[in-house]
Amino acid sequence: MKTVKVVAAVICDSIQDKNKIFATARGYGDFKGGWEFPGGKVEAGETPQEALVREIHEELDTKIKVGKLIDTIEYDYPTFHLSMDCFWSEVMEGHLELKEHEAAKWLTKETIDDVAWLPADITLVDKIKAEMK
């Protein structure tokens, strides 16, 4: 099975406080409408952090600061294996403009379970909740 290496940003209001996180709904593909943490594929020669900065700039026209690794999710979808490095991040510059997603929202610890997360992304939610205020 083919492995797809990606990165995801758990963008929060503050890496220190983590009161709310930013989630996006996919705007295309097999999982259109499913909620995820924004990010994308790592290109040859990039570190995961460099890939994440590039992807968030491309998808959301925003410059982020990448914090610590939360976890690496390994998940088997029917046609590929996903390996996803997930990092705490915060906005440094920009307004999180949706270029590829159909919707987005800020979620709190109390509302994080209110969206239909994609299968790989939902495996991260409990770890995120544990660090949120």
GROMACS .gro file of N, CA and C in nm:
model
  399
    1MET      N    1   0.085  -0.119   0.000
    1MET     CA    2   0.000   0.000   0.000
    1MET      C    3   0.089   0.125   0.000
    2LYS      N    4   0.052   0.220  -0.080
    2LYS     CA    5   0.126   0.345  -0.093
    2LYS      C    6   0.112   0.428   0.034
    3THR      N    7   0.223   0.487   0.081
    3THR     CA    8   0.221   0.576   0.196
    3THR      C    9   0.225   0.721   0.148
    4VAL      N   10   0.135   0.801   0.201
    4VAL     CA   11   0.132   0.944   0.171
    4VAL      C   12   0.177   1.018   0.298
    5LYS      N   13   0.285   1.096   0.285
    5LYS     CA   14   0.340   1.171   0.399
    5LYS      C   15   0.287   1.313   0.395
    6VAL      N   16   0.215   1.352   0.501
    6VAL     CA   17   0.158   1.486   0.508
    6VAL      C   18   0.186   1.550   0.643
    7VAL      N   19   0.157   1.679   0.651
    7VAL     CA   20   0.167   1.754   0.775
    7VAL      C   21   0.036   1.826   0.799
    8ALA      N   22   0.005   1.851   0.925
    8ALA     CA   23  -0.118   1.920   0.959
    8ALA      C   24  -0.089   2.022   1.069
    9ALA      N   25  -0.155   2.138   1.056
    9ALA     CA   26  -0.141   2.245   1.155
    9ALA      C   27  -0.263   2.247   1.246
   10VAL      N   28  -0.239   2.234   1.374
   10VAL     CA   29  -0.345   2.257   1.471
   10VAL      C   30  -0.325   2.402   1.514
   11ILE      N   31  -0.390   2.490   1.436
   11ILE     CA   32  -0.374   2.634   1.457
   11ILE      C   33  -0.459   2.674   1.578
   12CYS      N   34  -0.394   2.735   1.676
   12CYS     CA   35  -0.466   2.776   1.796
   12CYS      C   36  -0.453   2.927   1.814
   13ASP      N   37  -0.537   2.981   1.901
   13ASP     CA   38  -0.534   3.125   1.925
   13ASP      C   39  -0.403   3.167   1.989
   14SER      N   40  -0.341   3.077   2.065
   14SER     CA   41  -0.212   3.103   2.129
   14SER      C   42  -0.149   2.969   2.164
   15ILE      N   43  -0.026   2.949   2.119
   15ILE     CA   44   0.043   2.823   2.151
   15ILE      C   45   0.055   2.807   2.302
   16GLN      N   46   0.066   2.919   2.375
   16GLN     CA   47   0.075   2.913   2.521
   16GLN      C   48  -0.056   2.872   2.587
   17ASP      N   49  -0.167   2.934   2.543
   17ASP     CA   50  -0.294   2.915   2.612
   17ASP      C   51  -0.386   2.809   2.552
   18LYS      N   52  -0.392   2.801   2.420
   18LYS     CA   53  -0.474   2.700   2.350
   18LYS      C   54  -0.620   2.701   2.395
   19ASN      N   55  -0.687   2.816   2.381
   19ASN     CA   56  -0.829   2.826   2.415
   19ASN      C   57  -0.919   2.778   2.302
   20LYS      N   58  -0.873   2.796   2.177
   20LYS     CA   59  -0.953   2.752   2.062
   20LYS      C   60  -0.860   2.711   1.949
   21ILE      N   61  -0.912   2.621   1.864
   21ILE     CA   62  -0.835   2.572   1.750
   21ILE      C   63  -0.916   2.593   1.622
   22PHE      N   64  -0.844   2.599   1.510
   22PHE     CA   65  -0.903   2.628   1.380
   22PHE      C   66  -0.918   2.498   1.301
   23ALA      N   67  -1.039   2.470   1.257
   23ALA     CA   68  -1.066   2.349   1.177
   23ALA      C   69  -1.123   2.390   1.042
   24THR      N   70  -1.096   2.308   0.941
   24THR     CA   71  -1.143   2.338   0.805
   24THR      C   72  -1.218   2.218   0.748
   25ALA      N   73  -1.314   2.247   0.660
   25ALA     CA   74  -1.388   2.142   0.589
   25ALA      C   75  -1.333   2.133   0.448
   26ARG      N   76  -1.298   2.011   0.406
   26ARG     CA   77  -1.240   1.991   0.273
   26ARG      C   78  -1.335   2.039   0.164
   27GLY      N   79  -1.278   2.103   0.065
   27GLY     CA   80  -1.358   2.158  -0.044
   27GLY      C   81  -1.355   2.076  -0.171
   28TYR      N   82  -1.288   1.960  -0.168
   28TYR     CA   83  -1.271   1.881  -0.290
   28TYR      C   84  -1.241   1.734  -0.254
   29GLY      N   85  -1.249   1.649  -0.355
   29GLY     CA   86  -1.204   1.509  -0.340
   29GLY      C   87  -1.304   1.417  -0.273
   30ASP      N   88  -1.256   1.295  -0.246
   30ASP     CA   89  -1.339   1.189  -0.187
   30ASP      C   90  -1.395   1.228  -0.050
   31PHE      N   91  -1.322   1.311   0.021
   31PHE     CA   92  -1.363   1.346   0.158
   31PHE      C   93  -1.418   1.488   0.168
   32LYS      N   94  -1.472   1.540   0.058
   32LYS     CA   95  -1.528   1.675   0.053
   32LYS      C   96  -1.629   1.693   0.166
   33GLY      N   97  -1.615   1.803   0.239
   33GLY     CA   98  -1.707   1.832   0.348
   33GLY      C   99  -1.664   1.778   0.483
   34GLY      N  100  -1.568   1.684   0.484
   34GLY     CA  101  -1.516   1.632   0.610
   34GLY      C  102  -1.424   1.733   0.676
   35TRP      N  103  -1.425   1.736   0.808
   35TRP     CA  104  -1.345   1.834   0.882
   35TRP      C  105  -1.206   1.780   0.910
   36GLU      N  106  -1.109   1.871   0.901
   36GLU     CA  107  -0.969   1.832   0.916
   36GLU      C  108  -0.888   1.947   0.972
   37PHE      N  109  -0.765   1.915   1.009
   37PHE     CA  110  -0.667   2.017   1.043
   37PHE      C  111  -0.594   2.049   0.912
   38PRO      N  112  -0.584   2.178   0.874
   38PRO     CA  113  -0.527   2.212   0.744
   38PRO      C  114  -0.379   2.174   0.732
   39GLY      N  115  -0.338   2.149   0.610
   39GLY     CA  116  -0.199   2.112   0.583
   39GLY      C  117  -0.190   2.050   0.445
   40GLY      N  118  -0.092   1.961   0.427
   40GLY     CA  119  -0.077   1.898   0.296
   40GLY      C  120   0.047   1.813   0.287
   41LYS      N  121   0.080   1.776   0.165
   41LYS     CA  122   0.191   1.684   0.140
   41LYS      C  123   0.327   1.751   0.160
   42VAL      N  124   0.420   1.670   0.209
   42VAL     CA  125   0.559   1.713   0.223
   42VAL      C  126   0.628   1.688   0.090
   43GLU      N  127   0.692   1.791   0.036
   43GLU     CA  128   0.764   1.777  -0.091
   43GLU      C  129   0.909   1.738  -0.065
   44ALA      N  130   0.973   1.681  -0.167
   44ALA     CA  131   1.113   1.638  -0.157
   44ALA      C  132   1.201   1.753  -0.111
   45GLY      N  133   1.286   1.726  -0.013
   45GLY     CA  134   1.380   1.825   0.036
   45GLY      C  135   1.326   1.917   0.144
   46GLU      N  136   1.199   1.904   0.178
   46GLU     CA  137   1.139   1.989   0.282
   46GLU      C  138   1.139   1.918   0.417
   47THR      N  139   1.157   1.995   0.523
   47THR     CA  140   1.131   1.942   0.656
   47THR      C  141   0.978   1.947   0.676
   48PRO      N  142   0.925   1.870   0.769
   48PRO     CA  143   0.781   1.881   0.795
   48PRO      C  144   0.738   2.024   0.830
   49GLN      N  145   0.819   2.094   0.907
   49GLN     CA  146   0.785   2.231   0.946
   49GLN      C  147   0.783   2.324   0.824
   50GLU      N  148   0.880   2.310   0.734
   50GLU     CA  149   0.883   2.392   0.611
   50GLU      C  150   0.761   2.363   0.525
   51ALA      N  151   0.725   2.236   0.514
   51ALA     CA  152   0.608   2.197   0.435
   51ALA      C  153   0.482   2.259   0.493
   52LEU      N  154   0.472   2.260   0.625
   52LEU     CA  155   0.353   2.314   0.691
   52LEU      C  156   0.340   2.465   0.668
   53VAL      N  157   0.450   2.537   0.680
   53VAL     CA  158   0.449   2.681   0.656
   53VAL      C  159   0.405   2.708   0.511
   54ARG      N  160   0.460   2.632   0.416
   54ARG     CA  161   0.425   2.649   0.274
   54ARG      C  162   0.279   2.617   0.249
   55GLU      N  163   0.233   2.504   0.299
   55GLU     CA  164   0.094   2.461   0.275
   55GLU      C  165  -0.008   2.560   0.334
   56ILE      N  166   0.016   2.608   0.454
   56ILE     CA  167  -0.079   2.701   0.515
   56ILE      C  168  -0.079   2.834   0.440
   57HIS      N  169   0.037   2.874   0.391
   57HIS     CA  170   0.041   2.996   0.310
   57HIS      C  171  -0.039   2.976   0.180
   58GLU      N  172  -0.022   2.859   0.116
   58GLU     CA  173  -0.094   2.831  -0.009
   58GLU      C  174  -0.245   2.818   0.014
   59GLU      N  175  -0.285   2.748   0.118
   59GLU     CA  176  -0.426   2.718   0.140
   59GLU      C  177  -0.504   2.829   0.211
   60LEU      N  178  -0.435   2.904   0.298
   60LEU     CA  179  -0.506   2.999   0.383
   60LEU      C  180  -0.447   3.141   0.377
   61ASP      N  181  -0.349   3.163   0.289
   61ASP     CA  182  -0.285   3.294   0.272
   61ASP      C  183  -0.243   3.352   0.407
   62THR      N  184  -0.183   3.267   0.490
   62THR     CA  185  -0.147   3.305   0.626
   62THR      C  186  -0.008   3.254   0.659
   63LYS      N  187   0.068   3.335   0.731
   63LYS     CA  188   0.200   3.293   0.779
   63LYS      C  189   0.182   3.242   0.922
   64ILE      N  190   0.233   3.121   0.948
   64ILE     CA  191   0.219   3.064   1.081
   64ILE      C  192   0.355   3.041   1.146
   65LYS      N  193   0.350   3.031   1.277
   65LYS     CA  194   0.465   2.986   1.356
   65LYS      C  195   0.434   2.842   1.393
   66VAL      N  196   0.528   2.753   1.366
   66VAL     CA  197   0.507   2.611   1.395
   66VAL      C  198   0.568   2.580   1.531
   67GLY      N  199   0.485   2.522   1.617
   67GLY     CA  200   0.527   2.484   1.751
   67GLY      C  201   0.568   2.338   1.757
   68LYS      N  202   0.546   2.278   1.874
   68LYS     CA  203   0.592   2.140   1.894
   68LYS      C  204   0.501   2.038   1.825
   69LEU      N  205   0.562   1.925   1.796
   69LEU     CA  206   0.490   1.811   1.739
   69LEU      C  207   0.392   1.757   1.843
   70ILE      N  208   0.265   1.743   1.803
   70ILE     CA  209   0.165   1.684   1.892
   70ILE      C  210   0.173   1.533   1.882
   71ASP      N  211   0.175   1.483   1.758
   71ASP     CA  212   0.179   1.339   1.735
   71ASP      C  213   0.198   1.314   1.585
   72THR      N  214   0.238   1.193   1.552
   72THR     CA  215   0.238   1.147   1.414
   72THR      C  216   0.129   1.042   1.404
   73ILE      N  217   0.029   1.071   1.324
   73ILE     CA  218  -0.084   0.981   1.306
   73ILE      C  219  -0.053   0.886   1.190
   74GLU      N  220  -0.070   0.758   1.214
   74GLU     CA  221  -0.057   0.656   1.110
   74GLU      C  222  -0.197   0.598   1.091
   75TYR      N  223  -0.250   0.611   0.969
   75TYR     CA  224  -0.388   0.569   0.946
   75TYR      C  225  -0.401   0.504   0.809
   76ASP      N  226  -0.468   0.388   0.804
   76ASP     CA  227  -0.491   0.318   0.678
   76ASP      C  228  -0.627   0.353   0.621
   77TYR      N  229  -0.626   0.430   0.511
   77TYR     CA  230  -0.746   0.452   0.433
   77TYR      C  231  -0.756   0.335   0.335
   78PRO      N  232  -0.870   0.316   0.268
   78PRO     CA  233  -0.885   0.200   0.179
   78PRO      C  234  -0.779   0.189   0.068
   79THR      N  235  -0.732   0.303   0.016
   79THR     CA  236  -0.640   0.297  -0.098
   79THR      C  237  -0.498   0.345  -0.069
   80PHE      N  238  -0.471   0.392   0.054
   80PHE     CA  239  -0.337   0.440   0.088
   80PHE      C  240  -0.318   0.445   0.239
   81HIS      N  241  -0.192   0.449   0.280
   81HIS     CA  242  -0.158   0.467   0.421
   81HIS      C  243  -0.118   0.613   0.441
   82LEU      N  244  -0.177   0.680   0.540
   82LEU     CA  245  -0.148   0.819   0.570
   82LEU      C  246  -0.054   0.826   0.690
   83SER      N  247   0.055   0.900   0.673
   83SER     CA  248   0.146   0.930   0.784
   83SER      C  249   0.143   1.082   0.799
   84MET      N  250   0.086   1.130   0.910
   84MET     CA  251   0.059   1.272   0.926
   84MET      C  252   0.123   1.327   1.053
   85ASP      N  253   0.223   1.416   1.035
   85ASP     CA  254   0.284   1.486   1.147
   85ASP      C  255   0.197   1.606   1.180
   86CYS      N  256   0.152   1.616   1.306
   86CYS     CA  257   0.060   1.722   1.348
   86CYS      C  258   0.129   1.813   1.448
   87PHE      N  259   0.131   1.942   1.418
   87PHE     CA  260   0.203   2.040   1.498
   87PHE      C  261   0.110   2.148   1.552
   88TRP      N  262   0.136   2.192   1.676
   88TRP     CA  263   0.071   2.313   1.726
   88TRP      C  264   0.123   2.428   1.642
   89SER      N  265   0.036   2.522   1.608
   89SER     CA  266   0.074   2.638   1.527
   89SER      C  267  -0.009   2.758   1.570
   90GLU      N  268   0.041   2.876   1.536
   90GLU     CA  269  -0.039   2.996   1.558
   90GLU      C  270  -0.014   3.096   1.445
   91VAL      N  271  -0.111   3.181   1.422
   91VAL     CA  272  -0.104   3.280   1.315
   91VAL      C  273  -0.002   3.388   1.352
   92MET      N  274   0.087   3.417   1.257
   92MET     CA  275   0.182   3.526   1.274
   92MET      C  276   0.141   3.647   1.190
   93GLU      N  277   0.083   3.617   1.073
   93GLU     CA  278   0.047   3.724   0.979
   93GLU      C  279  -0.058   3.669   0.884
   94GLY      N  280  -0.163   3.747   0.859
   94GLY     CA  281  -0.268   3.703   0.767
   94GLY      C  282  -0.400   3.682   0.838
   95HIS      N  283  -0.502   3.641   0.759
   95HIS     CA  284  -0.639   3.633   0.812
   95HIS      C  285  -0.708   3.500   0.787
   96LEU      N  286  -0.634   3.393   0.763
   96LEU     CA  287  -0.692   3.261   0.741
   96LEU      C  288  -0.802   3.266   0.634
   97GLU      N  289  -0.763   3.306   0.516
   97GLU     CA  290  -0.854   3.316   0.401
   97GLU      C  291  -0.868   3.179   0.334
   98LEU      N  292  -0.991   3.130   0.323
   98LEU     CA  293  -1.013   2.997   0.265
   98LEU      C  294  -0.994   3.000   0.114
   99LYS      N  295  -0.893   2.924   0.066
   99LYS     CA  296  -0.867   2.915  -0.078
   99LYS      C  297  -0.904   2.778  -0.134
  100GLU      N  298  -0.899   2.674  -0.050
  100GLU     CA  299  -0.927   2.538  -0.095
  100GLU      C  300  -1.035   2.469  -0.013
  101HIS      N  301  -1.072   2.526   0.100
  101HIS     CA  302  -1.170   2.464   0.188
  101HIS      C  303  -1.307   2.527   0.169
  102GLU      N  304  -1.413   2.451   0.201
  102GLU     CA  305  -1.548   2.505   0.183
  102GLU      C  306  -1.601   2.575   0.308
  103ALA      N  307  -1.539   2.549   0.422
  103ALA     CA  308  -1.583   2.612   0.546
  103ALA      C  309  -1.470   2.602   0.649
  104ALA      N  310  -1.483   2.683   0.753
  104ALA     CA  311  -1.387   2.679   0.863
  104ALA      C  312  -1.454   2.734   0.988
  105LYS      N  313  -1.401   2.694   1.102
  105LYS     CA  314  -1.452   2.751   1.228
  105LYS      C  315  -1.349   2.732   1.337
  106TRP      N  316  -1.359   2.820   1.436
  106TRP     CA  317  -1.279   2.808   1.557
  106TRP      C  318  -1.358   2.722   1.655
  107LEU      N  319  -1.291   2.624   1.713
  107LEU     CA  320  -1.354   2.532   1.806
  107LEU      C  321  -1.288   2.542   1.944
  108THR      N  322  -1.369   2.531   2.047
  108THR     CA  323  -1.318   2.528   2.184
  108THR      C  324  -1.313   2.383   2.231
  109LYS      N  325  -1.262   2.364   2.350
  109LYS     CA  326  -1.258   2.230   2.409
  109LYS      C  327  -1.400   2.171   2.416
  110GLU      N  328  -1.498   2.257   2.439
  110GLU     CA  329  -1.637   2.213   2.451
  110GLU      C  330  -1.703   2.185   2.315
  111THR      N  331  -1.655   2.248   2.208
  111THR     CA  332  -1.720   2.232   2.076
  111THR      C  333  -1.638   2.149   1.977
  112ILE      N  334  -1.522   2.101   2.016
  112ILE     CA  335  -1.434   2.030   1.924
  112ILE      C  336  -1.498   1.902   1.867
  113ASP      N  337  -1.591   1.844   1.941
  113ASP     CA  338  -1.657   1.721   1.894
  113ASP      C  339  -1.782   1.750   1.810
  114ASP      N  340  -1.810   1.877   1.784
  114ASP     CA  341  -1.932   1.915   1.711
  114ASP      C  342  -1.921   1.905   1.560
  115VAL      N  343  -1.803   1.876   1.507
  115VAL     CA  344  -1.786   1.864   1.362
  115VAL      C  345  -1.758   1.718   1.325
  116ALA      N  346  -1.784   1.684   1.200
  116ALA     CA  347  -1.760   1.547   1.151
  116ALA      C  348  -1.616   1.536   1.101
  117TRP      N  349  -1.525   1.502   1.192
  117TRP     CA  350  -1.382   1.491   1.160
  117TRP      C  351  -1.357   1.377   1.061
  118LEU      N  352  -1.258   1.395   0.975
  118LEU     CA  353  -1.212   1.287   0.889
  118LEU      C  354  -1.151   1.178   0.977
  119PRO      N  355  -1.151   1.052   0.930
  119PRO     CA  356  -1.107   0.941   1.014
  119PRO      C  357  -0.968   0.955   1.076
  120ALA      N  358  -0.870   1.002   1.001
  120ALA     CA  359  -0.736   1.017   1.057
  120ALA      C  360  -0.731   1.131   1.157
  121ASP      N  361  -0.797   1.242   1.127
  121ASP     CA  362  -0.792   1.361   1.212
  121ASP      C  363  -0.859   1.337   1.347
  122ILE      N  364  -0.966   1.260   1.349
  122ILE     CA  365  -1.037   1.239   1.476
  122ILE      C  366  -0.951   1.165   1.578
  123THR      N  367  -0.853   1.088   1.530
  123THR     CA  368  -0.766   1.016   1.623
  123THR      C  369  -0.678   1.110   1.704
  124LEU      N  370  -0.669   1.236   1.663
  124LEU     CA  371  -0.586   1.335   1.732
  124LEU      C  372  -0.666   1.418   1.833
  125VAL      N  373  -0.797   1.417   1.822
  125VAL     CA  374  -0.881   1.510   1.898
  125VAL      C  375  -0.863   1.496   2.050
  126ASP      N  376  -0.855   1.376   2.103
  126ASP     CA  377  -0.839   1.362   2.249
  126ASP      C  378  -0.708   1.420   2.299
  127LYS      N  379  -0.600   1.404   2.221
  127LYS     CA  380  -0.471   1.461   2.261
  127LYS      C  381  -0.477   1.614   2.261
  128ILE      N  382  -0.547   1.669   2.163
  128ILE     CA  383  -0.562   1.814   2.154
  128ILE      C  384  -0.644   1.865   2.273
  129LYS      N  385  -0.755   1.800   2.301
  129LYS     CA  386  -0.841   1.841   2.413
  129LYS      C  387  -0.765   1.840   2.544
  130ALA      N  388  -0.677   1.742   2.561
  130ALA     CA  389  -0.601   1.729   2.685
  130ALA      C  390  -0.508   1.850   2.708
  131GLU      N  391  -0.468   1.916   2.600
  131GLU     CA  392  -0.377   2.032   2.615
  131GLU      C  393  -0.449   2.167   2.606
  132MET      N  394  -0.579   2.165   2.574
  132MET     CA  395  -0.655   2.290   2.564
  132MET      C  396  -0.702   2.335   2.703
  133LYS      N  397  -0.725   2.466   2.714
  133LYS     CA  398  -0.776   2.522   2.840
  133LYS      C  399  -0.926   2.532   2.834
   0.00000   0.00000   0.00000
